[in-house]
mmCIF file of C-alpha atoms and ligand atoms in Angstrom:
data_model
loop_
_atom_site.group_PDB
_atom_site.id
_atom_site.type_symbol
_atom_site.label_atom_id
_atom_site.label_comp_id
_atom_site.label_asym_id
_atom_site.label_seq_id
_atom_site.Cartn_x
_atom_site.Cartn_y
_atom_site.Cartn_z
ATOM 1 C CA MET I 124 49.862 168.745 218.344
ATOM 2 C CA VAL I 125 48.919 171.498 220.788
ATOM 3 C CA ILE I 126 45.783 171.085 222.613
ATOM 4 C CA GLU I 127 43.730 173.200 225.222
ATOM 5 C CA GLN I 128 43.428 171.693 228.652
ATOM 6 C CA LYS I 129 41.557 172.765 231.688
ATOM 7 C CA GLU I 130 43.848 174.483 234.069
ATOM 8 C CA PRO I 131 44.515 172.176 237.009
ATOM 9 C CA GLY I 132 44.000 173.200 240.666
ATOM 10 C CA ILE I 133 45.115 171.918 244.168
ATOM 11 C CA SER I 134 42.847 169.384 245.400
ATOM 12 C CA ALA I 135 44.887 167.793 248.172
ATOM 13 C CA PRO I 136 46.860 169.547 251.096
ATOM 14 C CA ASP I 137 50.115 167.981 250.004
ATOM 15 C CA GLU I 138 49.850 169.261 246.236
ATOM 16 C CA VAL I 139 51.666 172.235 244.648
ATOM 17 C CA LEU I 140 50.406 174.269 241.845
ATOM 18 C CA LEU I 141 53.346 174.803 239.315
ATOM 19 C CA ARG I 142 53.956 177.199 236.439
ATOM 20 C CA ILE I 143 56.112 175.411 233.962
ATOM 21 C CA LEU I 144 59.120 177.550 232.901
ATOM 22 C CA ASP I 145 61.378 175.204 230.806
ATOM 23 C CA VAL I 146 60.989 171.661 229.436
ATOM 24 C CA GLY I 147 63.993 169.985 227.757
ATOM 25 C CA ILE I 148 63.585 167.774 224.906
ATOM 26 C CA CYS I 149 65.245 164.280 224.731
ATOM 27 C CA GLY I 150 65.427 161.036 222.691
ATOM 28 C CA THR I 151 62.661 159.648 224.722
ATOM 29 C CA ASP I 152 60.380 162.270 223.324
ATOM 30 C CA TRP I 153 61.281 161.271 219.849
ATOM 31 C CA GLU I 154 60.452 157.691 220.603
ATOM 32 C CA ILE I 155 57.141 158.668 222.012
ATOM 33 C CA CYS I 156 56.284 161.008 219.060
ATOM 34 C CA THR I 157 57.203 158.209 216.543
ATOM 35 C CA PHE I 158 54.955 155.902 218.511
ATOM 36 C CA GLU I 159 57.739 153.483 219.490
ATOM 37 C CA TYR I 160 57.447 154.248 223.204
ATOM 38 C CA GLY I 161 55.119 155.820 225.796
ATOM 39 C CA THR I 162 51.476 155.244 226.787
ATOM 40 C CA PRO I 163 48.819 157.746 227.729
ATOM 41 C CA PRO I 164 47.001 157.761 230.895
ATOM 42 C CA PRO I 165 44.140 155.152 231.120
ATOM 43 C CA GLY I 166 40.976 156.464 229.415
ATOM 44 C CA ASP I 167 42.986 159.236 227.555
ATOM 45 C CA ASP I 168 43.681 159.092 223.831
ATOM 46 C CA TYR I 169 46.617 161.528 224.131
ATOM 47 C CA LEU I 170 49.746 162.096 226.135
ATOM 48 C CA VAL I 171 51.089 165.287 227.397
ATOM 49 C CA ILE I 172 54.677 164.823 226.708
ATOM 50 C CA GLY I 173 57.765 166.549 228.659
ATOM 51 C CA HIS I 174 59.640 165.048 231.640
ATOM 52 C CA GLU I 175 62.599 167.262 231.909
ATOM 53 C CA ALA I 176 61.017 170.341 233.657
ATOM 54 C CA LEU I 177 61.910 173.421 235.586
ATOM 55 C CA ALA I 178 58.920 174.979 237.270
ATOM 56 C CA GLU I 179 58.017 177.928 239.728
ATOM 57 C CA VAL I 180 55.729 177.275 242.590
ATOM 58 C CA VAL I 181 52.487 179.168 242.251
ATOM 59 C CA ALA I 182 50.486 178.159 245.151
ATOM 60 C CA THR I 183 50.810 175.263 248.069
ATOM 61 C CA GLY I 184 48.377 173.158 249.717
ATOM 62 C CA SER I 185 47.901 173.491 253.416
ATOM 63 C CA ALA I 186 50.186 170.552 254.431
ATOM 64 C CA VAL I 187 53.141 171.706 252.197
ATOM 65 C CA GLU I 188 56.148 172.508 254.422
ATOM 66 C CA ARG I 189 59.232 172.942 252.233
ATOM 67 C CA LEU I 190 58.015 175.079 249.401
ATOM 68 C CA GLN I 191 56.468 178.443 248.914
ATOM 69 C CA PRO I 192 55.201 180.442 246.012
ATOM 70 C CA GLY I 193 58.179 181.888 243.912
ATOM 71 C CA ASP I 194 60.371 178.684 244.664
ATOM 72 C CA LEU I 195 62.052 176.930 241.533
ATOM 73 C CA VAL I 196 61.607 173.219 241.522
ATOM 74 C CA VAL I 197 62.532 170.245 239.420
ATOM 75 C CA PRO I 198 59.970 167.371 239.432
ATOM 76 C CA SER I 199 61.047 163.662 239.339
ATOM 77 C CA VAL I 200 59.568 161.412 236.614
ATOM 78 C CA ARG I 201 58.663 158.150 238.072
ATOM 79 C CA ARG I 202 55.578 157.543 240.214
ATOM 80 C CA PRO I 203 55.162 154.378 242.463
ATOM 81 C CA CYS I 204 53.166 151.489 241.496
ATOM 82 C CA PRO I 205 50.155 150.516 243.638
ATOM 83 C CA HIS I 206 51.172 147.069 244.904
ATOM 84 C CA PRO I 207 51.635 146.683 248.567
ATOM 85 C CA GLY I 208 54.247 143.939 248.074
ATOM 86 C CA CYS I 209 56.512 146.291 246.014
ATOM 87 C CA LEU I 210 59.537 146.686 248.248
ATOM 88 C CA ALA I 211 61.062 149.479 246.100
ATOM 89 C CA CYS I 212 57.967 151.459 245.520
ATOM 90 C CA ARG I 213 56.727 151.256 249.137
ATOM 91 C CA SER I 214 60.218 152.589 250.364
ATOM 92 C CA GLY I 215 60.110 155.591 247.930
ATOM 93 C CA HIS I 216 62.445 153.901 245.523
ATOM 94 C CA GLN I 217 60.182 153.634 242.607
ATOM 95 C CA ASP I 218 63.125 153.971 240.208
ATOM 96 C CA TYR I 219 63.662 150.260 241.214
ATOM 97 C CA CYS I 220 60.027 149.316 240.985
ATOM 98 C CA TYR I 221 59.602 145.466 240.844
ATOM 99 C CA THR I 222 56.256 145.128 239.283
ATOM 100 C CA GLY I 223 56.515 147.422 236.242
ATOM 101 C CA ASP I 224 53.316 149.090 237.076
ATOM 102 C CA PHE I 225 54.888 152.461 237.863
ATOM 103 C CA THR I 226 53.979 155.494 235.968
ATOM 104 C CA GLU I 227 56.296 158.178 234.402
ATOM 105 C CA ARG I 228 55.120 161.622 233.885
ATOM 106 C CA GLY I 229 55.175 162.519 230.241
ATOM 107 C CA ILE I 230 56.161 158.899 229.228
ATOM 108 C CA LYS I 231 54.147 156.166 230.779
ATOM 109 C CA GLU I 232 50.380 156.456 231.756
ATOM 110 C CA ALA I 233 50.777 159.951 233.225
ATOM 111 C CA HIS I 234 50.533 163.269 231.525
ATOM 112 C CA GLY I 235 53.891 165.267 231.436
ATOM 113 C CA TYR I 236 55.092 168.822 231.884
ATOM 114 C CA MET I 237 54.736 170.343 228.451
ATOM 115 C CA THR I 238 51.919 172.564 229.459
ATOM 116 C CA GLU I 239 51.529 175.802 231.229
ATOM 117 C CA TYR I 240 50.388 174.677 234.777
ATOM 118 C CA VAL I 241 50.605 171.318 236.602
ATOM 119 C CA VAL I 242 49.865 170.013 239.903
ATOM 120 C CA GLU I 243 52.259 167.828 241.634
ATOM 121 C CA GLN I 244 52.775 166.380 245.101
ATOM 122 C CA GLU I 245 55.377 168.121 247.244
ATOM 123 C CA ARG I 246 57.397 164.979 247.786
ATOM 124 C CA TYR I 247 58.176 164.620 244.040
ATOM 125 C CA LEU I 248 59.580 168.115 243.894
ATOM 126 C CA ASN I 249 63.183 169.151 244.350
ATOM 127 C CA LEU I 250 64.124 172.509 245.379
ATOM 128 C CA VAL I 251 66.295 174.516 242.953
ATOM 129 C CA PRO I 252 68.659 177.184 244.148
ATOM 130 C CA PRO I 253 67.686 180.534 242.456
ATOM 131 C CA GLY I 254 71.194 180.772 240.898
ATOM 132 C CA LEU I 255 70.336 177.765 238.664
ATOM 133 C CA ARG I 256 67.540 179.194 236.906
ATOM 134 C CA GLU I 257 69.168 179.163 233.554
ATOM 135 C CA SER I 258 70.548 175.624 233.698
ATOM 136 C CA ALA I 259 68.218 173.691 236.107
ATOM 137 C CA VAL I 260 66.342 172.098 233.090
ATOM 138 C CA LEU I 261 69.511 169.954 232.814
ATOM 139 C CA THR I 262 68.912 168.477 236.171
ATOM 140 C CA GLU I 263 66.864 165.438 235.136
ATOM 141 C CA PRO I 264 68.962 164.158 232.350
ATOM 142 C CA LEU I 265 72.028 164.806 234.740
ATOM 143 C CA THR I 266 70.300 162.459 237.382
ATOM 144 C CA VAL I 267 71.048 159.612 235.048
ATOM 145 C CA ALA I 268 74.847 160.028 235.505
ATOM 146 C CA GLU I 269 74.549 160.923 239.174
ATOM 147 C CA LYS I 270 72.663 157.647 239.858
ATOM 148 C CA ALA I 271 75.136 155.617 237.855
ATOM 149 C CA LEU I 272 78.187 157.004 239.526
ATOM 150 C CA ALA I 273 76.701 156.588 243.091
ATOM 151 C CA GLN I 274 76.418 152.948 242.327
ATOM 152 C CA VAL I 275 79.690 152.669 240.645
ATOM 153 C CA SER I 276 81.508 154.368 243.488
ATOM 154 C CA TRP I 277 79.619 152.019 245.906
ATOM 155 C CA MET I 278 80.884 148.993 244.011
ATOM 156 C CA MET I 279 84.324 150.389 243.635
ATOM 157 C CA ARG I 280 84.627 150.312 247.476
ATOM 158 C CA GLN I 281 83.504 146.638 247.845
ATOM 159 C CA ARG I 282 85.852 145.427 245.052
ATOM 160 C CA PRO I 283 88.782 146.685 243.007
ATOM 161 C CA PRO I 284 89.942 149.347 242.993
ATOM 162 C CA TRP I 285 88.754 149.281 246.733
ATOM 163 C CA LEU I 286 88.054 152.760 246.814
ATOM 164 C CA ASP I 287 88.478 154.292 250.390
ATOM 165 C CA PRO I 288 85.055 155.634 251.625
ATOM 166 C CA ALA I 289 86.737 158.704 252.826
ATOM 167 C CA THR I 290 88.080 159.681 249.321
ATOM 168 C CA PRO I 291 86.659 163.034 248.446
ATOM 169 C CA GLY I 292 84.092 163.097 245.468
ATOM 170 C CA GLU I 293 86.379 164.791 243.072
ATOM 171 C CA GLU I 294 89.028 161.973 243.621
ATOM 172 C CA ARG I 295 86.879 158.868 243.242
ATOM 173 C CA GLY I 296 88.075 158.246 239.681
ATOM 174 C CA ARG I 297 91.653 159.199 240.270
ATOM 175 C CA GLY I 298 93.960 156.861 238.215
ATOM 176 C CA LEU I 299 90.932 155.238 236.479
ATOM 177 C CA SER I 300 89.649 155.634 233.100
ATOM 178 C CA ALA I 301 86.123 156.020 231.839
ATOM 179 C CA VAL I 302 84.936 155.964 228.352
ATOM 180 C CA VAL I 303 81.573 157.605 227.540
ATOM 181 C CA LEU I 304 79.778 156.379 224.465
ATOM 182 C CA GLY I 305 77.639 159.075 222.835
ATOM 183 C CA VAL I 306 77.965 162.742 222.637
ATOM 184 C CA GLY I 307 74.220 163.772 223.158
ATOM 185 C CA PRO I 308 73.075 165.540 226.412
ATOM 186 C CA VAL I 309 73.253 162.190 228.539
ATOM 187 C CA GLY I 310 76.688 161.573 227.168
ATOM 188 C CA LEU I 311 77.969 165.039 227.592
ATOM 189 C CA LEU I 312 76.545 165.310 231.143
ATOM 190 C CA GLY I 313 77.925 161.885 231.853
ATOM 191 C CA ALA I 314 81.262 163.116 230.729
ATOM 192 C CA MET I 315 81.193 166.064 233.010
ATOM 193 C CA VAL I 316 80.244 163.920 235.980
ATOM 194 C CA MET I 317 83.027 161.368 235.339
ATOM 195 C CA ALA I 318 85.634 164.085 234.669
ATOM 196 C CA SER I 319 84.647 166.027 237.827
ATOM 197 C CA ALA I 320 84.802 162.800 239.867
ATOM 198 C CA GLY I 321 88.595 162.594 238.693
ATOM 199 C CA PHE I 322 88.253 159.832 235.999
ATOM 200 C CA THR I 323 90.493 160.331 232.864
ATOM 201 C CA THR I 324 87.559 160.712 230.612
ATOM 202 C CA TRP I 325 87.205 159.810 226.961
ATOM 203 C CA VAL I 326 84.131 160.301 224.832
ATOM 204 C CA TYR I 327 83.668 157.952 221.813
ATOM 205 C CA SER I 328 80.975 158.685 219.287
ATOM 206 C CA ARG I 329 80.252 158.793 215.471
ATOM 207 C CA GLU I 330 80.469 162.573 215.091
ATOM 208 C CA LEU I 331 83.559 164.022 213.381
ATOM 209 C CA PRO I 332 85.148 167.294 213.965
ATOM 210 C CA PRO I 333 84.501 170.258 213.486
ATOM 211 C CA SER I 334 81.562 170.048 216.018
ATOM 212 C CA PRO I 335 80.377 172.253 218.876
ATOM 213 C CA ARG I 336 79.731 168.994 220.901
ATOM 214 C CA ILE I 337 83.235 167.841 220.461
ATOM 215 C CA ASP I 338 84.381 171.326 221.576
ATOM 216 C CA LEU I 339 82.459 170.816 224.826
ATOM 217 C CA VAL I 340 84.089 167.442 225.344
ATOM 218 C CA THR I 341 87.684 169.318 224.992
ATOM 219 C CA ALA I 342 86.561 172.199 227.177
ATOM 220 C CA ILE I 343 85.929 169.967 230.257
ATOM 221 C CA GLY I 344 89.333 168.247 229.838
ATOM 222 C CA ALA I 345 88.084 165.049 228.286
ATOM 223 C CA THR I 346 89.398 163.417 225.045
ATOM 224 C CA TYR I 347 86.972 162.985 221.986
ATOM 225 C CA VAL I 348 87.544 159.995 219.679
ATOM 226 C CA SER I 349 85.483 159.496 216.710
ATOM 227 C CA SER I 350 84.266 155.947 215.770
ATOM 228 C CA GLN I 351 84.484 157.043 212.149
ATOM 229 C CA ALA I 352 88.195 157.484 212.422
ATOM 230 C CA THR I 353 89.379 155.135 215.263
ATOM 231 C CA THR I 354 88.209 151.584 215.941
ATOM 232 C CA PHE I 355 87.308 150.303 219.444
ATOM 233 C CA ALA I 356 90.576 148.300 219.438
ATOM 234 C CA ASP I 357 92.690 151.356 218.690
ATOM 235 C CA LEU I 358 90.703 153.181 221.366
ATOM 236 C CA ALA I 359 91.245 150.555 223.860
ATOM 237 C CA GLU I 360 94.881 150.562 223.171
ATOM 238 C CA GLN I 361 95.212 154.384 223.685
ATOM 239 C CA VAL I 362 93.201 154.135 226.975
ATOM 240 C CA GLY I 363 94.757 151.106 228.591
ATOM 241 C CA ASN I 364 92.557 149.259 231.093
ATOM 242 C CA ILE I 365 89.063 150.631 230.438
ATOM 243 C CA ASP I 366 87.804 150.828 234.160
ATOM 244 C CA LEU I 367 84.224 152.227 233.292
ATOM 245 C CA ILE I 368 82.190 152.401 230.155
ATOM 246 C CA TYR I 369 79.265 154.794 230.407
ATOM 247 C CA GLU I 370 76.907 154.039 227.598
ATOM 248 C CA ALA I 371 74.671 157.030 226.429
ATOM 249 C CA ALA I 372 74.307 156.463 222.830
ATOM 250 C CA GLY I 373 71.199 154.130 222.941
ATOM 251 C CA HIS I 374 72.625 151.991 220.148
ATOM 252 C CA SER I 375 72.554 148.233 220.949
ATOM 253 C CA HIS I 376 75.355 147.388 218.389
ATOM 254 C CA PHE I 377 77.520 149.971 219.405
ATOM 255 C CA ALA I 378 77.107 149.018 223.103
ATOM 256 C CA LEU I 379 77.552 145.324 222.423
ATOM 257 C CA GLU I 380 80.697 146.104 220.579
ATOM 258 C CA ALA I 381 82.094 148.297 223.372
ATOM 259 C CA LEU I 382 81.582 145.593 226.064
ATOM 260 C CA ARG I 383 84.321 143.469 224.382
ATOM 261 C CA TRP I 384 86.778 146.243 225.226
ATOM 262 C CA LEU I 385 85.887 146.636 228.995
ATOM 263 C CA GLY I 386 88.845 146.310 231.062
ATOM 264 C CA THR I 387 89.731 143.836 233.907
ATOM 265 C CA ASN I 388 87.446 144.435 236.978
ATOM 266 C CA GLY I 389 85.605 147.056 234.700
ATOM 267 C CA ILE I 390 82.093 148.241 235.076
ATOM 268 C CA PHE I 391 79.860 148.844 231.976
ATOM 269 C CA VAL I 392 76.851 151.060 232.572
ATOM 270 C CA LEU I 393 73.930 151.014 230.249
ATOM 271 C CA THR I 394 71.635 154.088 230.163
ATOM 272 C CA GLY I 395 70.100 154.157 226.618
ATOM 273 C CA VAL I 396 66.615 152.823 226.006
ATOM 274 C CA PRO I 397 66.697 151.743 222.389
ATOM 275 C CA GLY I 398 63.727 151.290 220.228
ATOM 276 C CA VAL I 399 63.458 148.399 217.709
ATOM 277 C CA GLN I 400 66.939 147.957 216.162
ATOM 278 C CA ALA I 401 68.330 145.327 213.709
ATOM 279 C CA PHE I 402 68.893 141.939 214.957
ATOM 280 C CA ARG I 403 72.546 141.278 215.515
ATOM 281 C CA GLU I 404 74.309 137.840 216.177
ATOM 282 C CA ALA I 405 76.607 137.828 219.106
ATOM 283 C CA ASP I 406 79.047 135.333 220.597
ATOM 284 C CA PRO I 407 77.670 134.905 224.039
ATOM 285 C CA ALA I 408 80.132 132.319 224.980
ATOM 286 C CA ARG I 409 83.060 134.640 224.329
ATOM 287 C CA LEU I 410 81.338 137.522 226.236
ATOM 288 C CA MET I 411 80.544 135.199 229.149
ATOM 289 C CA ARG I 412 84.126 133.878 229.333
ATOM 290 C CA GLN I 413 85.465 137.502 229.167
ATOM 291 C CA MET I 414 83.201 138.778 231.875
ATOM 292 C CA VAL I 415 83.626 135.861 234.262
ATOM 293 C CA LEU I 416 87.425 135.721 233.924
ATOM 294 C CA ASN I 417 87.661 139.558 234.448
ATOM 295 C CA ASN I 418 85.185 140.073 237.088
ATOM 296 C CA GLN I 419 83.314 142.519 234.987
ATOM 297 C CA ILE I 420 79.810 144.070 235.896
ATOM 298 C CA LEU I 421 77.067 144.999 233.532
ATOM 299 C CA LEU I 422 74.797 147.609 235.043
ATOM 300 C CA GLY I 423 71.539 148.909 233.707
ATOM 301 C CA THR I 424 70.287 152.055 235.401
ATOM 302 C CA VAL I 425 67.120 154.336 234.915
ATOM 303 C CA ASN I 426 66.658 157.453 236.756
ATOM 304 C CA ALA I 427 66.212 158.473 239.532
ATOM 305 C CA GLY I 428 65.579 159.003 243.259
ATOM 306 C CA PRO I 429 65.847 162.053 245.545
ATOM 307 C CA THR I 430 69.506 161.489 246.145
ATOM 308 C CA ALA I 431 70.396 161.506 242.468
ATOM 309 C CA PHE I 432 68.421 164.778 242.223
ATOM 310 C CA ALA I 433 70.198 166.438 245.082
ATOM 311 C CA SER I 434 73.676 165.445 243.777
ATOM 312 C CA ALA I 435 72.605 166.600 240.336
ATOM 313 C CA LEU I 436 71.630 170.217 241.646
ATOM 314 C CA HIS I 437 74.793 170.074 243.704
ATOM 315 C CA ASN I 438 76.897 169.198 240.699
ATOM 316 C CA LEU I 439 75.107 171.814 238.370
ATOM 317 C CA GLU I 440 76.259 174.568 240.757
ATOM 318 C CA LEU I 441 79.590 173.179 240.693
ATOM 319 C CA PHE I 442 79.798 172.728 236.835
ATOM 320 C CA SER I 443 78.397 176.192 236.432
ATOM 321 C CA GLN I 444 81.370 177.527 238.395
ATOM 322 C CA THR I 445 83.929 175.227 236.965
ATOM 323 C CA TRP I 446 82.885 175.309 233.247
ATOM 324 C CA PRO I 447 80.296 178.275 232.963
ATOM 325 C CA ALA I 448 80.637 178.643 229.081
ATOM 326 C CA THR I 449 80.236 175.005 228.652
ATOM 327 C CA VAL I 450 77.096 174.642 230.783
ATOM 328 C CA ARG I 451 75.685 177.619 228.991
ATOM 329 C CA SER I 452 76.224 176.200 225.652
ATOM 330 C CA LEU I 453 74.701 172.881 226.554
ATOM 331 C CA ILE I 454 71.446 174.551 226.083
ATOM 332 C CA ALA I 455 70.937 175.043 222.337
ATOM 333 C CA GLY I 456 68.126 177.477 222.652
ATOM 334 C CA ARG I 457 64.623 178.215 224.175
ATOM 335 C CA TYR I 458 61.826 178.015 221.995
ATOM 336 C CA PRO I 459 57.987 178.612 222.138
ATOM 337 C CA PRO I 460 55.751 175.573 222.762
ATOM 338 C CA GLU I 461 54.450 175.643 219.052
ATOM 339 C CA SER I 462 58.022 174.604 217.934
ATOM 340 C CA ALA I 463 58.002 171.527 219.957
ATOM 341 C CA PRO I 464 56.930 169.086 217.136
ATOM 342 C CA GLU I 465 59.665 170.331 214.853
ATOM 343 C CA LEU I 466 62.213 170.413 217.848
ATOM 344 C CA ILE I 467 61.405 166.768 218.605
ATOM 345 C CA LEU I 468 61.112 165.263 215.206
ATOM 346 C CA GLY I 469 63.570 167.426 213.239
ATOM 347 C CA ARG I 470 67.277 166.869 213.389
ATOM 348 C CA PRO I 471 68.577 168.067 216.692
ATOM 349 C CA SER I 472 70.881 171.323 216.513
ATOM 350 C CA GLY I 473 73.189 172.110 219.391
ATOM 351 C CA VAL I 474 72.889 169.814 222.341
ATOM 352 C CA LYS I 475 69.694 170.471 224.471
ATOM 353 C CA SER I 476 66.709 172.239 223.059
ATOM 354 C CA VAL I 477 64.401 173.702 225.513
ATOM 355 C CA VAL I 478 60.719 174.643 225.165
ATOM 356 C CA ALA I 479 60.049 177.731 227.293
ATOM 357 C CA PHE I 480 56.666 178.901 228.572
HETATM 358 C C1 BGC T 673 63.694 159.475 231.481
HETATM 359 C C2 BGC T 673 63.406 158.604 232.648
HETATM 360 C C3 BGC T 673 62.706 157.366 232.193
HETATM 361 C C4 BGC T 673 63.169 156.775 231.165
HETATM 362 C C5 BGC T 673 62.400 155.544 230.766
HETATM 363 C C6 BGC T 673 64.148 158.775 230.208
HETATM 364 O O1 BGC T 673 64.310 159.569 229.144
HETATM 365 O O2 BGC T 673 64.552 160.568 231.702
HETATM 366 O O3 BGC T 673 62.998 159.298 233.736
HETATM 367 O O4 BGC T 673 62.651 156.565 233.422
HETATM 368 O O5 BGC T 673 63.319 157.593 230.057
HETATM 369 O O6 BGC T 673 61.082 155.721 230.365
#
């Protein structure tokens, strides 16, 4: 539903008035709009959605130092909880909030960015190079993979494959395999991150060819395998030891099945936030035995802090140079705000739909 709101204004010295340019639509918006997820701010009976935004600075408060009118910025999503004892939020790492009382713009108890103007504190804004005007709306979903890879790389230094800390970024995954589950935006961006870090990358999802999404996988040098044509067992045989599984399908049954095929010393990263899904029986003893005897890691990760935003912006520039056509075609189209309900609730066409103001 489109509503009229009062135009916001700067009321504190560290605030920035932004004009929203692009807002990406994602699965979380669908969950919010089908009332499975999301909460309005206290006292409001509606939530302005939108959390993947690109905006232009219109005006700055007197204490703002890094930004000036005309700059492009991408805001982060999470805001800290108020509890003095929350080690994560008090140190600027609200993506690791202990209390659960954080807010998320456009998702949890704070209005989002699908509106013409917003006010935001400078510290939550990431400066975007002007050359990324067309693609920077992909920054926020890309931070999911950036944060995951940063954690994976750190672990790979402390345990097998004992990655040398001096290894250049593009060689971190050399000789290792990564299987990405899901071919939506988070999956595709995840595949780009893994492939550009040197992993031999596979993408496994339901979709059958021909499909533009599968073409994107191939264009970045990864291999696509459809779960409708190939079982996990056959996939695992093709890949060999699966060093990394990056789950981006949000499907709990698929994820649980994939976990069985994780390789020795492998890391399994979960990024999906599934809604209610059918109950499924599992064999926890077998899983436990497998995970213990193979030193496996199961890592859940939610985006994202300033470092992940910085590396997402860095990688977007790199991807735009390495795979220009692919980056362009990740954006399915730009549509007026009135189309948002249809874009969110209808069947997704292409990869990332963007509402442009
Ligand atoms: C957003 C994250 C958010 C998560 C959980 C994702 O779609 O990108 O910023 O933390 O949903 O609400």
